[in-house]
Amino acid sequence: MGAVKLIGTYTSLFSIRVEWALKLKEMQYEYLEDDIFNKSPLLLKHNPVHKKIPVLVHDDKPTAESFVILQYIDETWKDNPLLPQDPYERATALFWAKFADEKHDSLVSLSWKFCLQTRFDVLSLSLSLSLLSQGQCLVEAYTAAWTEGDEKEKAIKSAQESFAFLEKLIQGKKFFSGDDTIGYLDLAMGWIPLCLDVMEEIGGMKLVDAKKFPSLLEWAQNFIEIPLIKERLPPRDALSNYLNMIASYKRSHK
Amino acid sequence: MANTEQVKLLGFWVSPFVRRVEWALKLKGVDYEYIEEDIFNKTSLLMELNPVHKKVPVLVHGQKAIAESFVILEFIDETWKQCPLMPQDPYERAMTRFWTKFAEEKIFYAAWNALCSLGEEKEKAIKLTVEAIEKIEEELKGKQFFGGESIGYLDIAIGWMSYWLPVWEEVGSMKIVDPLQFPATNSWMNKFLKHPMIKENLPPRDEMIIYFQNRSKELASKPHEWFRTP
């Protein structure tokens, strides 16, 4: 198997998710940090379409989009499978990953609307779409963080309805992928233990409280304790700065 | 055995998301029962089968219900092995998934936005759609179909362009797929539509025109709600 490189950003949850997958597969790889405000020629060469991280380069062949990368990794390196073998179980995992994390059509459209209505530049579009491709649950949580008043209340309610689905999904299981080990769906949900409390702080709100979402919080705790996950967590203040910066940008460009 | 279980598909006649699932089933020669759902008057069956999104398509295989058209397509490809839609090679599969996502986000939603917007917003959306199609045009160079010599996953995923987009262009008085600018895309659209499994499985065009005229007018007048599904 040829050399593997990952072009990523230390605080990006998409990038982190791919690293977790590489570590789960016990793969050797070279990590190249990229600055989203100062993109490298290498990134532009390997992802000319979107010019975004993460990009996995295997045998000089680049793959972009975190979920596309995860499936590629799973199909190329067969040990420690991330996705179940059974087609229906696999479909279920892909469905919930999309719900939690990939683009929700109405929210992609909302992002388009935001971009079309503002004097958008590449950064704004990139941030919006990157946020949007994170999907329903995450976007709702994030929207709740940077909005005020009625909009905020609506976003909080929406986010909590989505979390309720996830609470139901995790009940009776240690991990989304089963009792023994984490898989694709846990990686898709990984933003929750990573970013949620930072978002709650930015937004001055409580989204996931222990009384309503005990199983989800327990999962988050178990997830974060796994050594390969724990060793690839950005420092909280770096993550807080990054998310704060996006929130300020959004608030000032409303 | 998986292949003998009954297959049902909940759909809506004009939905391109539903049609792409039907094209996959027909190409594989899978028998299924089609159940029409009025998305403006949803049944308890739909709510039960897709409680999370309450949307079509939903594929029911035996006791199992699957939602989200691309998730359904991969399920179909993995369950019925004849006439494979996805390539075998992991890297080619990754490229197929990448372009599927690209086309859905950058062409489909941009074109839909263009249809449901007015003035400057509409112009911007048309421009973005055209820029995205330039990328697809590159991908098609030298190929009959995205899948090579025959229809594959990506053709089915983007197939809506061949039939829904010209309708949207007409309804929205917009020119997006200029045959002079996009000869490869235009040629692909024609070939795709001529395929027997596709051409016999398209909604009636005149009814589509009326539907999208009404729908786009309705959504254009509600600026915060146009992001509802087509």
Short mmCIF file of C-alpha atoms in Angstrom, two decimals:
data_model
loop_
_atom_site.label_atom_id
_atom_site.label_comp_id
_atom_site.label_asym_id
_atom_site.label_seq_id
_atom_site.Cartn_x
_atom_site.Cartn_y
_atom_site.Cartn_z
CA MET A 1 0.00 0.00 0.00
CA GLY A 2 1.40 3.41 -0.96
CA ALA A 3 2.18 6.44 1.16
CA VAL A 4 -0.69 8.21 2.92
CA LYS A 5 -0.77 11.94 3.59
CA LEU A 6 -3.50 13.96 5.23
CA ILE A 7 -3.84 17.69 4.62
CA GLY A 8 -5.88 19.10 7.49
CA THR A 9 -6.43 21.83 10.04
CA TYR A 10 -5.81 21.22 13.71
CA THR A 11 -9.13 22.64 14.90
CA SER A 12 -11.37 21.36 12.11
CA LEU A 13 -13.70 18.62 13.20
CA PHE A 14 -13.77 17.20 9.66
CA SER A 15 -10.01 16.89 9.72
CA ILE A 16 -10.02 15.40 13.24
CA ARG A 17 -12.62 12.85 12.25
CA VAL A 18 -10.40 11.54 9.43
CA GLU A 19 -7.41 11.32 11.79
CA TRP A 20 -9.50 9.31 14.25
CA ALA A 21 -10.38 6.91 11.42
CA LEU A 22 -6.72 6.57 10.38
CA LYS A 23 -5.76 5.86 13.98
CA LEU A 24 -8.57 3.29 14.37
CA LYS A 25 -7.17 1.52 11.34
CA GLU A 26 -3.68 1.76 12.86
CA MET A 27 -2.38 3.41 9.73
CA GLN A 28 0.83 5.35 9.27
CA TYR A 29 0.34 8.71 7.65
CA GLU A 30 2.05 12.04 7.19
CA TYR A 31 0.03 14.98 8.52
CA LEU A 32 0.29 18.35 6.82
CA GLU A 33 -1.30 21.32 8.60
CA ASP A 34 -3.01 23.85 6.31
CA ASP A 35 -4.08 27.41 7.13
CA ILE A 36 -7.63 28.11 5.85
CA PHE A 37 -6.79 31.79 5.47
CA ASN A 38 -3.62 31.07 3.58
CA LYS A 39 -4.12 27.91 1.58
CA SER A 40 -1.10 25.99 0.42
CA PRO A 41 -0.36 25.27 -3.26
CA LEU A 42 -0.51 21.58 -2.33
CA LEU A 43 -4.10 21.89 -1.12
CA LEU A 44 -5.10 23.86 -4.19
CA LYS A 45 -3.49 21.20 -6.39
CA HIS A 46 -5.19 18.28 -4.62
CA ASN A 47 -8.61 19.84 -4.12
CA PRO A 48 -9.04 22.33 -6.95
CA VAL A 49 -12.85 21.99 -6.85
CA HIS A 50 -13.48 23.05 -3.25
CA LYS A 51 -10.01 24.15 -2.06
CA LYS A 52 -10.81 22.72 1.39
CA ILE A 53 -9.41 20.37 3.96
CA PRO A 54 -9.35 17.54 4.76
CA VAL A 55 -7.75 15.92 1.74
CA LEU A 56 -6.37 12.41 1.92
CA VAL A 57 -3.60 11.66 -0.57
CA HIS A 58 -2.93 7.95 -1.10
CA ASP A 59 -0.40 6.93 -3.72
CA ASP A 60 -0.59 10.52 -5.01
CA LYS A 61 -4.35 10.18 -5.55
CA PRO A 62 -6.33 12.82 -3.64
CA THR A 63 -9.75 12.32 -2.02
CA ALA A 64 -11.75 15.19 -0.49
CA GLU A 65 -14.94 15.44 1.67
CA SER A 66 -14.62 13.81 5.08
CA PHE A 67 -17.33 11.17 4.67
CA VAL A 68 -16.08 10.24 1.20
CA ILE A 69 -12.63 9.86 2.77
CA LEU A 70 -13.96 7.71 5.62
CA GLN A 71 -15.66 5.33 3.21
CA TYR A 72 -12.53 5.23 1.03
CA ILE A 73 -10.38 4.39 4.04
CA ASP A 74 -12.82 1.68 5.10
CA GLU A 75 -12.88 0.09 1.64
CA THR A 76 -9.13 0.24 1.11
CA TRP A 77 -7.90 -0.94 4.53
CA LYS A 78 -10.11 -3.82 5.62
CA ASP A 79 -8.93 -4.31 9.24
CA ASN A 80 -10.99 -2.75 12.06
CA PRO A 81 -14.01 -1.99 9.88
CA LEU A 82 -15.72 1.35 10.47
CA LEU A 83 -19.01 0.47 8.80
CA PRO A 84 -21.07 -2.70 9.33
CA GLN A 85 -20.93 -5.43 6.65
CA ASP A 86 -24.68 -5.96 6.34
CA PRO A 87 -26.18 -3.65 3.67
CA TYR A 88 -29.15 -2.63 5.83
CA GLU A 89 -27.04 -1.92 8.92
CA ARG A 90 -24.66 0.01 6.71
CA ALA A 91 -27.55 2.01 5.24
CA THR A 92 -28.78 2.79 8.76
CA ALA A 93 -25.34 4.03 9.82
CA LEU A 94 -25.01 6.18 6.68
CA PHE A 95 -28.51 7.61 7.24
CA TRP A 96 -27.76 8.67 10.84
CA ALA A 97 -24.33 10.02 9.91
CA LYS A 98 -26.01 12.19 7.30
CA PHE A 99 -28.64 13.30 9.82
CA ALA A 100 -26.06 14.20 12.40
CA ASP A 101 -23.52 15.58 10.16
CA GLU A 102 -23.89 15.76 6.42
CA LYS A 103 -25.84 18.36 4.60
CA HIS A 104 -29.49 18.63 5.31
CA ASP A 105 -31.11 19.83 2.13
CA SER A 106 -33.11 22.62 3.64
CA LEU A 107 -30.10 23.88 5.51
CA VAL A 108 -27.82 23.75 2.44
CA SER A 109 -30.48 25.82 0.75
CA LEU A 110 -30.53 28.21 3.70
CA SER A 111 -26.80 28.63 3.35
CA TRP A 112 -27.20 29.37 -0.36
CA LYS A 113 -29.81 31.96 0.53
CA PHE A 114 -27.43 33.53 3.04
CA CYS A 115 -24.67 33.64 0.47
CA LEU A 116 -26.84 34.97 -2.33
CA GLN A 117 -28.30 37.71 -0.17
CA THR A 118 -25.05 39.02 1.24
CA ARG A 119 -22.07 40.45 -0.49
CA PHE A 120 -20.42 37.15 -0.07
CA ASP A 121 -16.80 36.50 -0.64
CA VAL A 122 -14.99 33.23 -0.95
CA LEU A 123 -14.41 33.04 2.78
CA SER A 124 -18.06 33.53 3.68
CA LEU A 125 -19.22 31.01 1.13
CA SER A 126 -16.58 28.57 2.23
CA LEU A 127 -17.47 28.97 5.90
CA SER A 128 -21.17 28.73 5.22
CA LEU A 129 -20.92 25.67 3.07
CA SER A 130 -18.46 24.04 5.41
CA LEU A 131 -20.85 24.67 8.25
CA LEU A 132 -23.76 23.52 6.21
CA SER A 133 -22.15 20.32 5.12
CA GLN A 134 -21.97 19.52 8.79
CA GLY A 135 -25.69 18.95 8.69
CA GLN A 136 -28.81 19.29 10.61
CA CYS A 137 -27.88 18.74 14.22
CA LEU A 138 -24.61 20.59 14.17
CA VAL A 139 -25.95 23.51 12.16
CA GLU A 140 -28.92 23.91 14.46
CA ALA A 141 -26.60 23.94 17.46
CA TYR A 142 -24.34 26.41 15.78
CA THR A 143 -27.19 28.66 14.63
CA ALA A 144 -28.44 28.68 18.22
CA ALA A 145 -24.97 29.83 19.29
CA TRP A 146 -24.67 32.89 17.07
CA THR A 147 -28.28 34.11 16.86
CA GLU A 148 -30.44 36.05 19.30
CA GLY A 149 -34.05 36.30 20.40
CA ASP A 150 -36.75 34.37 18.52
CA GLU A 151 -34.31 32.95 16.01
CA LYS A 152 -32.21 31.58 18.84
CA GLU A 153 -35.20 30.02 20.61
CA LYS A 154 -36.28 28.39 17.39
CA ALA A 155 -32.79 27.04 16.70
CA ILE A 156 -32.46 25.68 20.26
CA LYS A 157 -35.80 23.89 19.97
CA SER A 158 -34.85 22.45 16.58
CA ALA A 159 -31.46 21.29 17.85
CA GLN A 160 -33.02 19.62 20.88
CA GLU A 161 -35.52 17.77 18.68
CA SER A 162 -32.61 16.43 16.66
CA PHE A 163 -30.70 15.48 19.80
CA ALA A 164 -33.77 13.58 20.99
CA PHE A 165 -33.44 11.30 17.95
CA LEU A 166 -29.79 10.68 18.80
CA GLU A 167 -30.62 10.02 22.47
CA LYS A 168 -33.06 7.33 21.35
CA LEU A 169 -30.52 5.87 18.95
CA ILE A 170 -27.79 5.46 21.57
CA GLN A 171 -30.02 4.04 24.32
CA GLY A 172 -28.85 0.62 25.48
CA LYS A 173 -25.55 0.85 23.61
CA LYS A 174 -22.13 1.96 24.67
CA PHE A 175 -21.26 3.31 21.21
CA PHE A 176 -23.37 4.08 18.17
CA SER A 177 -21.57 1.28 16.33
CA GLY A 178 -22.06 -1.30 19.10
CA ASP A 179 -20.76 -2.19 22.52
CA ASP A 180 -17.16 -3.02 21.86
CA THR A 181 -15.68 -0.46 19.58
CA ILE A 182 -16.40 2.84 17.86
CA GLY A 183 -17.10 3.07 14.14
CA TYR A 184 -18.27 5.37 11.36
CA LEU A 185 -21.32 6.69 13.20
CA ASP A 186 -19.38 7.49 16.36
CA LEU A 187 -16.86 9.41 14.24
CA ALA A 188 -19.77 11.27 12.61
CA MET A 189 -21.11 12.22 16.05
CA GLY A 190 -17.65 13.10 17.31
CA TRP A 191 -18.35 16.83 17.05
CA ILE A 192 -20.68 16.55 20.05
CA PRO A 193 -18.09 15.88 22.75
CA LEU A 194 -15.67 18.11 20.87
CA CYS A 195 -17.60 21.29 20.21
CA LEU A 196 -20.89 21.24 22.05
CA ASP A 197 -19.85 22.82 25.34
CA VAL A 198 -17.86 25.48 23.48
CA MET A 199 -20.97 26.31 21.42
CA GLU A 200 -23.09 26.41 24.57
CA GLU A 201 -20.61 28.85 26.05
CA ILE A 202 -20.52 31.06 22.93
CA GLY A 203 -24.31 31.09 22.79
CA GLY A 204 -24.92 31.41 26.53
CA MET A 205 -27.28 28.44 26.40
CA LYS A 206 -27.74 24.82 27.49
CA LEU A 207 -28.56 22.46 24.64
CA VAL A 208 -27.84 19.01 25.99
CA ASP A 209 -28.65 18.72 29.67
CA ALA A 210 -28.04 15.60 31.73
CA LYS A 211 -31.69 15.10 32.67
CA LYS A 212 -33.03 15.01 29.12
CA PHE A 213 -30.08 13.41 27.35
CA PRO A 214 -28.36 11.07 29.83
CA SER A 215 -27.44 8.36 27.30
CA LEU A 216 -26.01 10.83 24.81
CA LEU A 217 -23.88 12.49 27.48
CA GLU A 218 -22.69 9.10 28.70
CA TRP A 219 -21.70 8.17 25.16
CA ALA A 220 -19.82 11.48 24.83
CA GLN A 221 -17.90 10.73 28.02
CA ASN A 222 -17.03 7.18 26.89
CA PHE A 223 -16.01 8.43 23.44
CA ILE A 224 -13.66 11.08 24.71
CA GLU A 225 -11.92 8.62 27.05
CA ILE A 226 -10.77 6.36 24.22
CA PRO A 227 -6.98 6.86 23.99
CA LEU A 228 -6.76 7.35 20.22
CA ILE A 229 -9.57 9.90 20.38
CA LYS A 230 -8.21 11.67 23.43
CA GLU A 231 -4.74 12.10 21.95
CA ARG A 232 -6.15 13.89 18.91
CA LEU A 233 -8.24 16.59 20.56
CA PRO A 234 -7.39 20.22 19.94
CA PRO A 235 -6.78 22.34 23.07
CA ARG A 236 -10.11 23.79 24.22
CA ASP A 237 -8.96 27.40 23.89
CA ALA A 238 -7.79 26.88 20.29
CA LEU A 239 -11.17 25.36 19.44
CA SER A 240 -12.98 28.12 21.33
CA ASN A 241 -11.05 30.82 19.42
CA TYR A 242 -11.79 29.14 16.08
CA LEU A 243 -15.54 28.78 16.75
CA ASN A 244 -15.75 32.26 18.27
CA MET A 245 -14.17 33.71 15.17
CA ILE A 246 -16.78 32.03 12.95
CA ALA A 247 -19.57 33.21 15.27
CA SER A 248 -18.34 36.84 15.19
CA TYR A 249 -18.09 36.70 11.43
CA LYS A 250 -21.64 35.40 11.17
CA ARG A 251 -23.04 37.95 13.60
CA SER A 252 -21.43 40.87 11.79
CA HIS A 253 -22.52 39.64 8.37
CA LYS A 254 -26.16 38.98 9.21
CA MET B 1 -32.96 -14.87 1.15
CA ALA B 2 -32.68 -11.11 0.75
CA ASN B 3 -33.61 -11.05 -2.91
CA THR B 4 -36.98 -12.70 -2.45
CA GLU B 5 -38.29 -10.22 0.11
CA GLN B 6 -40.92 -7.81 -1.08
CA VAL B 7 -39.80 -4.37 -2.21
CA LYS B 8 -41.92 -1.24 -1.95
CA LEU B 9 -41.10 2.33 -2.82
CA LEU B 10 -42.90 5.33 -1.38
CA GLY B 11 -42.63 8.19 -3.81
CA PHE B 12 -44.02 11.40 -5.24
CA TRP B 13 -44.56 11.57 -9.00
CA VAL B 14 -42.46 14.67 -9.72
CA SER B 15 -39.65 14.12 -7.23
CA PRO B 16 -36.24 13.67 -8.88
CA PHE B 17 -35.00 12.00 -5.67
CA VAL B 18 -37.62 9.27 -6.06
CA ARG B 19 -36.97 8.81 -9.77
CA ARG B 20 -33.29 8.14 -9.25
CA VAL B 21 -34.21 5.23 -6.95
CA GLU B 22 -36.68 3.91 -9.54
CA TRP B 23 -34.03 4.09 -12.28
CA ALA B 24 -31.70 2.00 -10.13
CA LEU B 25 -34.38 -0.62 -9.42
CA LYS B 26 -35.39 -0.81 -13.10
CA LEU B 27 -31.79 -1.07 -14.32
CA LYS B 28 -31.29 -4.01 -11.96
CA GLY B 29 -34.58 -5.62 -12.94
CA VAL B 30 -35.87 -5.55 -9.35
CA ASP B 31 -39.65 -5.89 -8.99
CA TYR B 32 -41.23 -3.41 -6.63
CA GLU B 33 -44.56 -1.99 -5.62
CA TYR B 34 -44.77 1.78 -6.08
CA ILE B 35 -46.87 3.70 -3.57
CA GLU B 36 -47.67 7.31 -4.45
CA GLU B 37 -47.55 9.68 -1.53
CA ASP B 38 -48.98 13.20 -1.58
CA ILE B 39 -46.18 15.15 0.09
CA PHE B 40 -48.57 18.01 0.85
CA ASN B 41 -50.87 15.62 2.67
CA LYS B 42 -48.61 13.03 4.24
CA THR B 43 -49.99 9.65 5.24
CA SER B 44 -49.44 7.87 8.53
CA LEU B 45 -47.54 5.23 6.53
CA LEU B 46 -44.88 7.77 5.53
CA MET B 47 -44.66 9.15 9.08
CA GLU B 48 -44.17 5.63 10.35
CA LEU B 49 -41.57 4.63 7.77
CA ASN B 50 -39.57 7.87 7.85
CA PRO B 51 -40.29 9.45 11.23
CA VAL B 52 -37.09 11.49 11.19
CA HIS B 53 -37.59 13.44 7.96
CA LYS B 54 -41.11 12.43 6.85
CA LYS B 55 -39.96 12.55 3.25
CA VAL B 56 -39.90 10.43 0.12
CA PRO B 57 -38.30 8.35 -1.22
CA VAL B 58 -38.49 5.53 1.31
CA LEU B 59 -37.51 2.05 0.18
CA VAL B 60 -39.04 -0.84 2.08
CA HIS B 61 -37.33 -4.20 1.74
CA GLY B 62 -39.12 -6.87 3.74
CA GLN B 63 -39.38 -5.28 7.17
CA LYS B 64 -36.62 -2.77 6.62
CA ALA B 65 -37.22 0.88 5.71
CA ILE B 66 -34.45 3.02 4.23
CA ALA B 67 -34.58 6.76 3.58
CA GLU B 68 -32.31 9.32 1.80
CA SER B 69 -31.96 8.68 -1.93
CA PHE B 70 -28.17 8.21 -2.03
CA VAL B 71 -28.24 5.90 0.99
CA ILE B 72 -30.98 3.93 -0.81
CA LEU B 73 -28.93 3.77 -4.03
CA GLU B 74 -25.93 2.25 -2.23
CA PHE B 75 -28.21 -0.19 -0.42
CA ILE B 76 -29.76 -1.28 -3.72
CA ASP B 77 -26.32 -1.73 -5.28
CA GLU B 78 -25.12 -3.86 -2.36
CA THR B 79 -28.27 -5.97 -2.10
CA TRP B 80 -28.85 -6.74 -5.80
CA LYS B 81 -25.50 -7.50 -7.37
CA GLN B 82 -26.57 -7.68 -11.02
CA CYS B 83 -25.81 -4.67 -13.20
CA PRO B 84 -23.48 -3.00 -10.67
CA LEU B 85 -23.91 0.77 -10.46
CA MET B 86 -20.84 1.72 -8.43
CA PRO B 87 -17.34 0.96 -9.73
CA GLN B 88 -15.39 -1.77 -7.92
CA ASP B 89 -12.18 0.15 -7.28
CA PRO B 90 -12.22 2.08 -3.94
CA TYR B 91 -10.68 5.21 -5.48
CA GLU B 92 -13.17 5.30 -8.33
CA ARG B 93 -15.94 4.80 -5.77
CA ALA B 94 -14.58 7.75 -3.80
CA MET B 95 -14.58 9.90 -6.94
CA THR B 96 -18.17 8.80 -7.71
CA ARG B 97 -19.29 9.81 -4.18
CA PHE B 98 -17.37 13.09 -4.40
CA TRP B 99 -19.00 14.12 -7.68
CA THR B 100 -22.43 12.96 -6.48
CA LYS B 101 -22.15 15.30 -3.49
CA PHE B 102 -20.77 18.09 -5.65
CA ALA B 103 -23.59 17.85 -8.19
CA GLU B 104 -26.27 17.73 -5.50
CA GLU B 105 -24.96 20.73 -3.58
CA LYS B 106 -23.58 22.91 -6.35
CA ILE B 107 -25.82 22.16 -9.33
CA PHE B 108 -29.12 20.86 -7.99
CA TYR B 109 -29.60 23.33 -5.14
CA ALA B 110 -28.13 26.23 -7.08
CA ALA B 111 -30.49 25.57 -10.00
CA TRP B 112 -33.45 25.17 -7.62
CA ASN B 113 -32.53 28.45 -5.93
CA ALA B 114 -32.30 30.12 -9.33
CA LEU B 115 -35.82 28.91 -10.13
CA CYS B 116 -37.27 30.15 -6.85
CA SER B 117 -35.48 33.52 -6.69
CA LEU B 118 -35.89 36.84 -8.41
CA GLY B 119 -33.66 39.63 -9.70
CA GLU B 120 -30.07 39.80 -8.54
CA GLU B 121 -30.34 36.66 -6.41
CA LYS B 122 -31.56 34.70 -9.41
CA GLU B 123 -28.70 35.96 -11.56
CA LYS B 124 -26.15 35.02 -8.92
CA ALA B 125 -27.63 31.54 -8.57
CA ILE B 126 -27.60 30.98 -12.34
CA LYS B 127 -23.97 32.05 -12.47
CA LEU B 128 -23.04 29.62 -9.70
CA THR B 129 -24.92 26.78 -11.39
CA VAL B 130 -23.13 27.40 -14.68
CA GLU B 131 -19.74 27.48 -12.93
CA ALA B 132 -20.49 24.13 -11.34
CA ILE B 133 -21.57 22.57 -14.63
CA GLU B 134 -18.19 23.60 -16.10
CA LYS B 135 -16.62 21.09 -13.68
CA ILE B 136 -19.02 18.34 -14.74
CA GLU B 137 -18.33 19.10 -18.40
CA GLU B 138 -14.64 18.39 -17.71
CA GLU B 139 -15.49 15.08 -16.05
CA LEU B 140 -17.52 13.96 -19.08
CA LYS B 141 -14.89 14.68 -21.72
CA GLY B 142 -14.24 11.58 -23.83
CA LYS B 143 -16.95 9.53 -22.10
CA GLN B 144 -20.38 8.36 -23.19
CA PHE B 145 -21.65 8.34 -19.64
CA PHE B 146 -20.10 9.22 -16.28
CA GLY B 147 -19.95 5.46 -15.76
CA GLY B 148 -17.97 4.98 -19.00
CA GLU B 149 -19.63 2.96 -21.78
CA SER B 150 -22.79 2.34 -19.78
CA ILE B 151 -24.97 4.08 -17.20
CA GLY B 152 -23.65 3.94 -13.63
CA TYR B 153 -24.26 5.43 -10.23
CA LEU B 154 -23.17 8.95 -11.10
CA ASP B 155 -25.37 9.04 -14.21
CA ILE B 156 -28.34 8.08 -12.06
CA ALA B 157 -27.35 10.58 -9.36
CA ILE B 158 -27.07 13.47 -11.83
CA GLY B 159 -29.70 12.17 -14.27
CA TRP B 160 -32.25 14.75 -13.04
CA MET B 161 -30.28 17.34 -15.02
CA SER B 162 -31.33 15.78 -18.30
CA TYR B 163 -35.04 16.23 -17.68
CA TRP B 164 -35.86 18.42 -14.66
CA LEU B 165 -33.33 21.14 -15.49
CA PRO B 166 -34.73 21.93 -18.96
CA VAL B 167 -38.19 22.20 -17.34
CA TRP B 168 -36.81 24.59 -14.70
CA GLU B 169 -35.07 26.59 -17.42
CA GLU B 170 -38.37 26.96 -19.25
CA VAL B 171 -40.41 27.79 -16.14
CA GLY B 172 -37.79 30.21 -14.83
CA SER B 173 -36.94 31.73 -18.25
CA MET B 174 -33.29 30.92 -17.72
CA LYS B 175 -30.56 29.49 -19.90
CA ILE B 176 -28.21 27.28 -17.95
CA VAL B 177 -27.07 24.36 -20.08
CA ASP B 178 -26.00 26.11 -23.26
CA PRO B 179 -25.20 23.33 -25.81
CA LEU B 180 -22.40 25.45 -27.28
CA GLN B 181 -20.77 25.99 -23.90
CA PHE B 182 -21.43 22.44 -22.68
CA PRO B 183 -21.32 20.04 -25.64
CA ALA B 184 -20.31 16.97 -23.59
CA THR B 185 -23.01 17.59 -20.95
CA ASN B 186 -25.62 18.21 -23.62
CA SER B 187 -24.68 15.03 -25.45
CA TRP B 188 -24.78 13.03 -22.19
CA MET B 189 -28.22 14.44 -21.36
CA ASN B 190 -29.57 13.26 -24.72
CA LYS B 191 -28.01 9.80 -24.44
CA PHE B 192 -29.26 9.37 -20.88
CA LEU B 193 -32.82 10.23 -21.84
CA LYS B 194 -32.76 7.77 -24.75
CA HIS B 195 -31.91 4.80 -22.52
CA PRO B 196 -34.97 2.50 -22.50
CA MET B 197 -35.08 2.15 -18.69
CA ILE B 198 -34.92 5.92 -18.29
CA LYS B 199 -37.19 7.19 -21.05
CA GLU B 200 -40.04 4.96 -19.93
CA ASN B 201 -39.64 6.22 -16.39
CA LEU B 202 -40.10 9.96 -16.49
CA PRO B 203 -42.95 12.12 -15.24
CA PRO B 204 -45.14 13.82 -17.89
CA ARG B 205 -43.46 17.06 -18.96
CA ASP B 206 -46.58 19.19 -19.33
CA GLU B 207 -47.69 18.34 -15.80
CA MET B 208 -44.19 19.11 -14.53
CA ILE B 209 -44.32 22.56 -16.11
CA ILE B 210 -47.58 23.35 -14.30
CA TYR B 211 -46.31 21.91 -11.02
CA PHE B 212 -43.06 23.90 -11.04
CA GLN B 213 -44.76 27.07 -12.23
CA ASN B 214 -47.02 26.92 -9.20
CA ARG B 215 -44.36 25.75 -6.80
CA SER B 216 -41.75 28.31 -7.77
CA LYS B 217 -44.25 31.17 -7.62
CA GLU B 218 -45.36 30.03 -4.19
CA LEU B 219 -41.82 29.75 -2.87
CA ALA B 220 -40.54 32.97 -4.48
CA SER B 221 -43.24 34.88 -2.61
CA LYS B 222 -42.07 33.46 0.72
CA PRO B 223 -38.42 34.40 0.85
CA HIS B 224 -37.61 32.52 4.03
CA GLU B 225 -39.36 29.37 3.10
CA TRP B 226 -38.20 28.63 -0.40
CA PHE B 227 -35.69 26.15 0.90
CA ARG B 228 -38.44 23.61 1.19
CA THR B 229 -37.98 20.59 -1.02
CA PRO B 230 -38.91 20.86 -4.68
#
